[in-house]
Short mmCIF file of C-alpha atoms in Angstrom, two decimals:
data_model
loop_
_atom_site.label_atom_id
_atom_site.label_comp_id
_atom_site.label_asym_id
_atom_site.label_seq_id
_atom_site.Cartn_x
_atom_site.Cartn_y
_atom_site.Cartn_z
CA THR A 1 4.25 1.89 0.68
CA TYR A 2 2.00 4.40 2.47
CA LEU A 3 4.03 3.81 5.62
CA ASN A 4 4.90 6.84 7.70
CA LEU A 5 8.45 5.80 8.56
CA GLY A 6 11.44 7.93 9.46
CA LEU A 7 14.78 7.70 7.66
CA LYS A 8 18.13 6.68 9.06
CA SER A 9 21.13 7.12 6.83
CA PHE A 10 24.61 5.75 7.27
CA ILE A 11 26.50 7.59 4.57
CA ASN A 12 29.78 9.24 5.47
CA LEU A 13 29.92 11.47 2.43
CA TYR A 14 29.75 15.22 2.84
CA PRO A 15 28.91 17.74 0.12
CA GLU A 16 31.67 20.19 -0.71
CA ASN A 17 29.49 23.32 -0.59
CA GLY A 18 26.60 21.91 1.40
CA THR A 19 24.72 23.83 4.03
CA ILE A 20 23.33 20.97 6.09
CA GLY A 21 26.26 18.54 6.17
CA GLU A 22 24.14 15.57 5.10
CA ILE A 23 24.70 14.35 1.54
CA LEU A 24 21.09 13.25 0.98
CA GLN A 25 19.69 16.60 2.09
CA ASP A 26 22.32 18.75 0.38
CA THR A 27 22.25 17.02 -3.01
CA HIS A 28 19.86 18.33 -5.63
CA ILE A 29 19.04 16.31 -8.71
CA ASN A 30 17.67 17.76 -11.93
CA VAL A 31 14.29 16.02 -12.21
CA ASN A 32 14.43 16.25 -15.99
CA LEU A 33 16.97 13.43 -15.89
CA PHE A 34 14.02 11.15 -15.17
CA TYR A 35 11.82 12.38 -18.03
CA ASP A 36 12.33 11.19 -21.60
CA GLY A 37 10.01 13.74 -23.18
CA GLN A 38 6.93 11.54 -22.87
CA ASN A 39 7.20 9.50 -19.68
CA TRP A 40 8.56 9.88 -16.17
CA THR A 41 10.72 7.18 -14.62
CA ASN A 42 8.91 5.41 -11.79
CA CYS A 43 9.97 5.94 -8.16
CA TYR A 44 11.38 2.44 -7.74
CA ASP A 45 13.75 2.87 -10.67
CA ILE A 46 14.77 6.34 -9.47
CA LEU A 47 15.67 4.91 -6.06
CA LYS A 48 17.68 2.14 -7.76
CA ILE A 49 19.61 4.75 -9.78
CA ILE A 50 20.36 6.86 -6.68
CA CYS A 51 21.42 3.82 -4.64
CA LYS A 52 23.66 2.61 -7.44
CA ARG A 53 25.29 6.05 -7.78
CA PHE A 54 26.14 6.24 -4.06
CA TYR A 55 26.78 2.47 -3.62
CA CYS A 56 23.92 2.24 -1.12
CA SER A 57 21.15 -0.13 -0.11
CA LEU A 58 17.72 0.98 1.05
CA PHE A 59 15.61 -1.21 3.31
CA GLN A 60 13.21 -1.15 6.27
CA CYS A 61 14.60 -1.92 9.71
CA ASP A 62 13.16 -1.37 13.19
CA GLY A 63 10.41 0.95 11.95
CA TYR A 64 12.66 3.13 9.75
CA TRP A 65 13.71 3.33 6.16
CA THR A 66 17.44 2.75 6.36
CA ILE A 67 19.95 3.70 3.70
CA ILE A 68 23.49 2.49 4.16
CA ARG A 69 26.55 2.85 1.98
CA TRP A 70 28.55 -0.31 1.26
CA ALA A 71 31.81 1.39 2.26
CA GLU A 72 30.40 2.05 5.74
CA ILE A 73 29.45 -1.62 6.13
CA TYR A 74 32.95 -2.72 5.15
CA ARG A 75 34.63 -0.14 7.39
CA THR A 76 32.52 -1.18 10.41
CA THR A 77 33.07 -4.88 9.79
CA LYS A 78 36.80 -4.46 9.30
CA THR A 79 37.16 -2.33 12.45
CA ASN A 80 35.15 -4.76 14.57
CA THR A 81 37.21 -7.76 13.52
CA GLN A 82 40.67 -6.31 14.20
#
């Protein structure tokens, strides 16, 4: 998008042996998973795969890229309505 936006993440998952405590920064993915021997997977499809794996949505909001996990949405909604 060529937009210089920050990232806000709402994912309450923590890596078991992570050093940072943030799942997106502590998770490393083998890039060869996105190469079939001739072609690389495009960025859009890679983001869809990652979001599907973590049950997340990625969107722009208030000048940031925002990634939120569905479980966090449900937990917040359920807490606010009780």
